[in-house]
PDB file of C-alpha atoms in Angstrom:
ATOM      1  CA  MET A   1      24.413  10.324 -20.465  1.00 87.00           C
ATOM      2  CA  ASP A   2      22.334   8.553 -23.103  1.00 94.00           C
ATOM      3  CA  GLU A   3      18.630   7.687 -22.733  1.00 94.00           C
ATOM      4  CA  ALA A   4      19.249   4.066 -21.678  1.00 94.00           C
ATOM      5  CA  GLY A   5      21.671   5.256 -19.010  1.00 95.00           C
ATOM      6  CA  LEU A   6      19.148   7.778 -17.730  1.00 94.00           C
ATOM      7  CA  ARG A   7      16.420   5.103 -17.561  1.00 94.00           C
ATOM      8  CA  SER A   8      18.785   2.904 -15.594  1.00 95.00           C
ATOM      9  CA  GLU A   9      19.648   5.773 -13.257  1.00 96.00           C
ATOM     10  CA  VAL A  10      15.943   6.497 -12.659  1.00 94.00           C
ATOM     11  CA  GLY A  11      15.274   2.808 -11.968  1.00 92.00           C
ATOM     12  CA  GLU A  12      18.111   2.621  -9.437  1.00 95.00           C
ATOM     13  CA  ALA A  13      16.994   5.856  -7.762  1.00 94.00           C
ATOM     14  CA  VAL A  14      13.414   4.580  -7.474  1.00 92.00           C
ATOM     15  CA  LEU A  15      14.627   1.336  -5.873  1.00 93.00           C
ATOM     16  CA  ARG A  16      16.788   3.263  -3.370  1.00 94.00           C
ATOM     17  CA  PHE A  17      13.851   5.535  -2.595  1.00 92.00           C
ATOM     18  CA  ILE A  18      11.497   2.579  -2.026  1.00 90.00           C
ATOM     19  CA  ALA A  19      14.026   0.846   0.216  1.00 93.00           C
ATOM     20  CA  GLY A  20      14.430   4.019   2.264  1.00 92.00           C
ATOM     21  CA  VAL A  21      10.678   4.447   2.628  1.00 89.00           C
ATOM     22  CA  VAL A  22      10.205   0.826   3.692  1.00 88.00           C
ATOM     23  CA  LEU A  23      12.976   1.072   6.280  1.00 91.00           C
ATOM     24  CA  HIS A  24      11.645   4.371   7.621  1.00 90.00           C
ATOM     25  CA  ASN A  25       8.094   2.957   7.816  1.00 89.00           C
ATOM     26  CA  GLN A  26       9.424  -0.007   9.830  1.00 89.00           C
ATOM     27  CA  GLU A  27      11.260   2.355  12.180  1.00 91.00           C
ATOM     28  CA  VAL A  28       8.132   4.498  12.672  1.00 90.00           C
ATOM     29  CA  ALA A  29       5.996   1.425  13.317  1.00 89.00           C
ATOM     30  CA  GLN A  30       8.471   0.213  15.966  1.00 89.00           C
ATOM     31  CA  ARG A  31       8.549   3.634  17.657  1.00 89.00           C
ATOM     32  CA  LEU A  32       4.770   3.580  17.869  1.00 88.00           C
ATOM     33  CA  GLY A  33       4.655  -0.016  19.112  1.00 88.00           C
ATOM     34  CA  LEU A  34       3.218  -1.367  15.869  1.00 89.00           C
ATOM     35  CA  GLY A  35       4.167  -4.096  13.451  1.00 84.00           C
ATOM     36  CA  GLY A  36       5.137  -3.388   9.860  1.00 76.00           C
ATOM     37  CA  SER A  37       1.834  -4.540   8.396  1.00 80.00           C
ATOM     38  CA  ASP A  38       0.009  -2.473  11.027  1.00 87.00           C
ATOM     39  CA  GLY A  39       1.637   0.670   9.666  1.00 85.00           C
ATOM     40  CA  GLN A  40       0.779  -0.290   6.096  1.00 84.00           C
ATOM     41  CA  PHE A  41      -2.891  -0.738   7.026  1.00 88.00           C
ATOM     42  CA  LEU A  42      -2.863   2.744   8.555  1.00 90.00           C
ATOM     43  CA  GLY A  43      -1.368   4.054   5.317  1.00 86.00           C
ATOM     44  CA  LEU A  44      -4.186   2.462   3.307  1.00 87.00           C
ATOM     45  CA  LEU A  45      -6.796   3.956   5.626  1.00 90.00           C
ATOM     46  CA  ARG A  46      -5.133   7.362   5.437  1.00 88.00           C
ATOM     47  CA  VAL A  47      -5.151   7.340   1.637  1.00 87.00           C
ATOM     48  CA  GLN A  48      -8.511   5.657   1.028  1.00 88.00           C
ATOM     49  CA  GLY A  49     -10.529   6.481   4.117  1.00 89.00           C
ATOM     50  CA  PRO A  50     -12.572   3.988   6.127  1.00 92.00           C
ATOM     51  CA  LEU A  51     -12.586   0.488   4.650  1.00 92.00           C
ATOM     52  CA  SER A  52     -14.344  -2.744   5.495  1.00 92.00           C
ATOM     53  CA  PRO A  53     -12.230  -5.622   6.791  1.00 93.00           C
ATOM     54  CA  GLY A  54     -13.053  -7.441   3.542  1.00 91.00           C
ATOM     55  CA  ALA A  55     -11.742  -4.537   1.459  1.00 91.00           C
ATOM     56  CA  LEU A  56      -8.549  -4.480   3.541  1.00 91.00           C
ATOM     57  CA  ALA A  57      -8.126  -8.212   2.948  1.00 91.00           C
ATOM     58  CA  ALA A  58      -8.720  -7.819  -0.792  1.00 89.00           C
ATOM     59  CA  GLN A  59      -6.287  -4.911  -1.115  1.00 86.00           C
ATOM     60  CA  THR A  60      -3.505  -6.517   0.907  1.00 85.00           C
ATOM     61  CA  GLY A  61      -3.911 -10.102  -0.251  1.00 86.00           C
ATOM     62  CA  LEU A  62      -4.035 -11.224   3.390  1.00 88.00           C
ATOM     63  CA  SER A  63      -6.588 -13.623   4.776  1.00 91.00           C
ATOM     64  CA  THR A  64      -9.588 -12.245   6.622  1.00 91.00           C
ATOM     65  CA  GLY A  65      -8.285 -13.890   9.800  1.00 92.00           C
ATOM     66  CA  THR A  66      -4.948 -12.097   9.503  1.00 92.00           C
ATOM     67  CA  VAL A  67      -6.722  -8.817   8.769  1.00 93.00           C
ATOM     68  CA  THR A  68      -8.869  -9.268  11.881  1.00 93.00           C
ATOM     69  CA  GLY A  69      -5.697  -9.721  13.948  1.00 92.00           C
ATOM     70  CA  VAL A  70      -4.165  -6.537  12.530  1.00 93.00           C
ATOM     71  CA  ILE A  71      -7.371  -4.575  13.158  1.00 95.00           C
ATOM     72  CA  ASP A  72      -7.543  -5.930  16.724  1.00 94.00           C
ATOM     73  CA  ARG A  73      -3.954  -4.778  17.408  1.00 92.00           C
ATOM     74  CA  LEU A  74      -4.565  -1.348  15.881  1.00 94.00           C
ATOM     75  CA  GLU A  75      -7.774  -0.954  17.849  1.00 95.00           C
ATOM     76  CA  ARG A  76      -6.080  -1.911  21.155  1.00 93.00           C
ATOM     77  CA  ALA A  77      -3.297   0.590  20.386  1.00 92.00           C
ATOM     78  CA  GLY A  78      -5.891   3.323  19.748  1.00 94.00           C
ATOM     79  CA  PHE A  79      -5.135   3.841  16.037  1.00 95.00           C
ATOM     80  CA  VAL A  80      -8.421   2.635  14.557  1.00 96.00           C
ATOM     81  CA  ARG A  81     -11.996   2.002  15.569  1.00 96.00           C
ATOM     82  CA  ARG A  82     -14.630  -0.256  14.130  1.00 95.00           C
ATOM     83  CA  GLU A  83     -17.773   1.647  13.191  1.00 93.00           C
ATOM     84  CA  ARG A  84     -21.055   0.788  11.554  1.00 91.00           C
ATOM     85  CA  ASP A  85     -21.046   1.434   7.815  1.00 85.00           C
ATOM     86  CA  PRO A  86     -23.275   4.491   7.335  1.00 83.00           C
ATOM     87  CA  GLY A  87     -24.606   2.984   4.078  1.00 84.00           C
ATOM     88  CA  ASP A  88     -25.424  -0.417   5.579  1.00 86.00           C
ATOM     89  CA  ARG A  89     -25.657  -0.603   9.380  1.00 85.00           C
ATOM     90  CA  ARG A  90     -25.164  -4.403   9.245  1.00 88.00           C
ATOM     91  CA  LYS A  91     -21.585  -3.911   8.022  1.00 91.00           C
ATOM     92  CA  VAL A  92     -18.512  -2.616   9.794  1.00 93.00           C
ATOM     93  CA  VAL A  93     -15.839  -0.245   8.507  1.00 93.00           C
ATOM     94  CA  VAL A  94     -12.450   0.416  10.037  1.00 95.00           C
ATOM     95  CA  SER A  95     -11.735   4.115  10.551  1.00 94.00           C
ATOM     96  CA  PRO A  96      -8.474   5.749  11.597  1.00 94.00           C
ATOM     97  CA  VAL A  97      -8.515   7.697  14.877  1.00 95.00           C
ATOM     98  CA  PRO A  98      -7.520  11.287  13.962  1.00 93.00           C
ATOM     99  CA  GLU A  99      -5.461  11.916  17.134  1.00 93.00           C
ATOM    100  CA  ALA A 100      -3.452   8.735  16.605  1.00 91.00           C
ATOM    101  CA  MET A 101      -2.952   9.540  12.932  1.00 90.00           C
ATOM    102  CA  ALA A 102      -1.623  12.963  13.983  1.00 91.00           C
ATOM    103  CA  ARG A 103       0.922  11.195  16.237  1.00 90.00           C
ATOM    104  CA  MET A 104       1.944   9.098  13.267  1.00 89.00           C
ATOM    105  CA  ALA A 105       2.148  12.126  10.948  1.00 90.00           C
ATOM    106  CA  GLU A 106       4.642  13.728  13.356  1.00 91.00           C
ATOM    107  CA  GLN A 107       7.011  10.870  12.530  1.00 89.00           C
ATOM    108  CA  TYR A 108       6.993  11.933   8.869  1.00 90.00           C
ATOM    109  CA  GLN A 109       7.373  15.704   9.293  1.00 93.00           C
ATOM    110  CA  GLN A 110      11.105  15.709   8.538  1.00 93.00           C
ATOM    111  CA  HIS A 111      10.594  13.698   5.350  1.00 91.00           C
ATOM    112  CA  GLY A 112       7.691  15.912   4.316  1.00 92.00           C
ATOM    113  CA  ALA A 113       9.823  19.036   4.778  1.00 95.00           C
ATOM    114  CA  HIS A 114      12.642  17.460   2.737  1.00 96.00           C
ATOM    115  CA  MET A 115      10.253  16.570  -0.081  1.00 95.00           C
ATOM    116  CA  ASP A 116       8.847  20.095  -0.051  1.00 97.00           C
ATOM    117  CA  ARG A 117      12.378  21.572  -0.346  1.00 97.00           C
ATOM    118  CA  VAL A 118      13.231  19.249  -3.236  1.00 97.00           C
ATOM    119  CA  LEU A 119       9.969  19.947  -5.084  1.00 97.00           C
ATOM    120  CA  ARG A 120      10.273  23.732  -4.627  1.00 97.00           C
ATOM    121  CA  ARG A 121      13.429  23.591  -6.760  1.00 98.00           C
ATOM    122  CA  ARG A 122      11.346  22.322  -9.702  1.00 97.00           C
ATOM    123  CA  GLY A 123       9.211  24.362 -12.053  1.00 97.00           C
ATOM    124  CA  PRO A 124       5.629  23.521 -13.021  1.00 97.00           C
ATOM    125  CA  GLU A 125       6.668  21.492 -16.080  1.00 97.00           C
ATOM    126  CA  GLU A 126       9.078  19.328 -14.086  1.00 97.00           C
ATOM    127  CA  LEU A 127       6.496  18.882 -11.336  1.00 97.00           C
ATOM    128  CA  ARG A 128       3.942  17.749 -13.941  1.00 97.00           C
ATOM    129  CA  VAL A 129       6.419  15.118 -15.247  1.00 96.00           C
ATOM    130  CA  ILE A 130       7.153  13.893 -11.713  1.00 95.00           C
ATOM    131  CA  ALA A 131       3.448  13.768 -10.797  1.00 96.00           C
ATOM    132  CA  ASP A 132       2.565  11.921 -14.008  1.00 95.00           C
ATOM    133  CA  PHE A 133       5.413   9.423 -13.533  1.00 93.00           C
ATOM    134  CA  LEU A 134       4.480   8.624  -9.932  1.00 91.00           C
ATOM    135  CA  THR A 135       0.768   8.396 -10.724  1.00 90.00           C
ATOM    136  CA  GLU A 136       1.415   6.040 -13.621  1.00 90.00           C
ATOM    137  CA  MET A 137       3.741   3.876 -11.525  1.00 87.00           C
ATOM    138  CA  ALA A 138       1.136   3.645  -8.761  1.00 83.00           C
ATOM    139  CA  THR A 139      -1.949   3.031 -10.882  1.00 82.00           C
ATOM    140  CA  THR A 140      -0.905   1.089 -13.954  1.00 71.00           C
ATOM    141  CA  PRO A 141      -1.080  -2.716 -13.788  1.00 68.00           C
ATOM    142  CA  GLY A 142       2.458  -3.963 -13.322  1.00 62.00           C
ATOM    143  CA  GLY A 143       3.445  -0.787 -11.478  1.00 59.00           C
ATOM    144  CA  PHE A 144       4.379  -0.634  -7.815  1.00 60.00           C
ATOM    145  CA  VAL A 145       0.837  -0.838  -6.502  1.00 54.00           C
ATOM    146  CA  SER A 146      -0.512  -4.061  -7.861  1.00 49.00           C
ATOM    147  CA  PRO A 147      -3.626  -6.063  -7.194  1.00 49.00           C
ATOM    148  CA  PRO A 148      -3.365  -8.649  -4.449  1.00 44.00           C
ATOM    149  CA  PRO A 149      -1.965 -11.972  -5.558  1.00 47.00           C
ATOM    150  CA  SER A 150      -4.531 -14.382  -6.878  1.00 51.00           C
ATOM    151  CA  SER A 151      -5.199 -17.474  -4.859  1.00 46.00           C
ATOM    152  CA  PRO A 152      -2.924 -20.371  -5.694  1.00 46.00           C
ATOM    153  CA  THR A 153      -4.023 -22.383  -8.671  1.00 45.00           C
ATOM    154  CA  PRO A 154      -5.135 -25.861  -7.633  1.00 44.00           C
ATOM    155  CA  PRO A 155      -2.992 -28.638  -8.981  1.00 44.00           C
ATOM    156  CA  SER A 156      -4.161 -29.653 -12.398  1.00 45.00           C
ATOM    157  CA  SER A 157      -5.794 -32.992 -12.755  1.00 42.00           C
ATOM    158  CA  PRO A 158      -4.164 -35.453 -15.051  1.00 43.00           C
ATOM    159  CA  THR A 159      -5.150 -35.065 -18.666  1.00 43.00           C
ATOM    160  CA  PRO A 160      -7.469 -37.865 -19.697  1.00 42.00           C
ATOM    161  CA  PRO A 161      -5.964 -40.159 -22.267  1.00 42.00           C
ATOM    162  CA  THR A 162      -6.708 -39.319 -25.857  1.00 42.00           C
ATOM    163  CA  PRO A 163      -8.704 -42.076 -27.480  1.00 42.00           C
ATOM    164  CA  SER A 164      -6.816 -43.843 -30.186  1.00 42.00           C
ATOM    165  CA  PRO A 165      -8.270 -43.870 -33.704  1.00 44.00           C
ATOM    166  CA  GLY A 166     -10.998 -46.401 -34.041  1.00 47.00           C
ATOM    167  CA  SER A 167     -11.704 -46.660 -30.280  1.00 42.00           C
ATOM    168  CA  PRO A 168     -15.258 -45.922 -29.194  1.00 45.00           C
ATOM    169  CA  SER A 169     -15.827 -42.442 -27.858  1.00 43.00           C
ATOM    170  CA  ARG A 170     -17.863 -41.889 -24.745  1.00 38.00           C
TER     171      ARG A 170
END
């Protein structure tokens, strides 16, 4: 297969992989009595550690009101707790509850074992290429992890008429 064909094959495989992950995440969230966005918030907290509600809003592109609703649901379900920010006691951070995160991790054990089997068939050089590819896709602007959408641009005001030659300027 030529290089363009291989790039196309990689692109298709990545899309199938993403679709499978999204569907599995939805299934896990349902099993645990959570909504899809609830599970994604837990994923963010797992990867980044405790975050303020404002940081969660900024990273997800959701309104602070929506974020508060998600945090409330996760707190009622025992997955997170609100705690005082150790650096500024006036602020609150949302922290995952370790026991609940362990329950969630159980849902991913089979996938983790599969990934381990697949990766063990690769040598260090192949693993470096895979790690570099995934890191670049997740951290480069335009990759899969992108900044939250900017707020909608307000409608533009009509352009003022251009003065005709010889008319007084203001």
